[in-house]
Amino acid sequence: MKPTHNDPSNGNGYFKSKDIYLSSVLKIHDIPLVKVETLNGGRCLFVFQHTKNLDEIVAKFFNKELEVEPQALFDIWRSLKALMYSQTNNFR
């Protein structure tokens, strides 16, 4: 199976996602953001350190089983969005 951006099985200890909403949830759960990579077309890839609880958080995110404080989530989303735009110089 070819590794995808959301597949940590590539062995490098990182989890990568283009999804700003998932990335916001990871940040609110204190998963360390390592860097933001710029992709073709002005898109970004959020790179997180793969921690022991990351897989559980991702599964709960996709199964809609997470509870988070809405204002804190929005604040993190806004910060990631600003970081994403500063990385791509894509100011709309």
mmCIF file of C-alpha atoms in Angstrom, residues 4 7 12 22-24 31 34 38 41 43 45-46 55 57 60 65 68 75 80 83 88-89:
data_model
loop_
_atom_site.group_PDB
_atom_site.id
_atom_site.type_symbol
_atom_site.label_atom_id
_atom_site.label_comp_id
_atom_site.label_asym_id
_atom_site.label_seq_id
_atom_site.Cartn_x
_atom_site.Cartn_y
_atom_site.Cartn_z
ATOM 1 C CA THR A 4 -0.789 8.769 1.922
ATOM 2 C CA ASP A 7 -0.491 7.663 6.843
ATOM 3 C CA ASN A 12 9.772 8.999 9.565
ATOM 4 C CA LEU A 22 -7.915 18.024 11.366
ATOM 5 C CA SER A 23 -4.713 19.998 11.922
ATOM 6 C CA SER A 24 -6.582 22.387 14.222
ATOM 7 C CA ILE A 31 0.327 17.415 19.067
ATOM 8 C CA VAL A 34 6.884 20.513 13.162
ATOM 9 C CA THR A 38 4.220 24.510 0.620
ATOM 10 C CA GLY A 41 -1.007 25.229 -6.404
ATOM 11 C CA ARG A 43 -1.685 24.437 -0.906
ATOM 12 C CA LEU A 45 0.874 20.381 4.145
ATOM 13 C CA PHE A 46 0.868 20.466 7.947
ATOM 14 C CA ASP A 55 -3.781 7.800 15.874
ATOM 15 C CA ILE A 57 -7.238 11.469 18.024
ATOM 16 C CA LYS A 60 -12.017 9.993 16.922
ATOM 17 C CA GLU A 65 -16.316 11.314 18.736
ATOM 18 C CA VAL A 68 -13.440 20.374 22.009
ATOM 19 C CA ASP A 75 -8.496 30.452 17.640
ATOM 20 C CA LEU A 80 -3.074 27.915 11.262
ATOM 21 C CA LEU A 83 0.437 30.566 9.015
ATOM 22 C CA THR A 88 2.206 30.512 0.421
ATOM 23 C CA ASN A 89 2.059 34.303 0.067
#
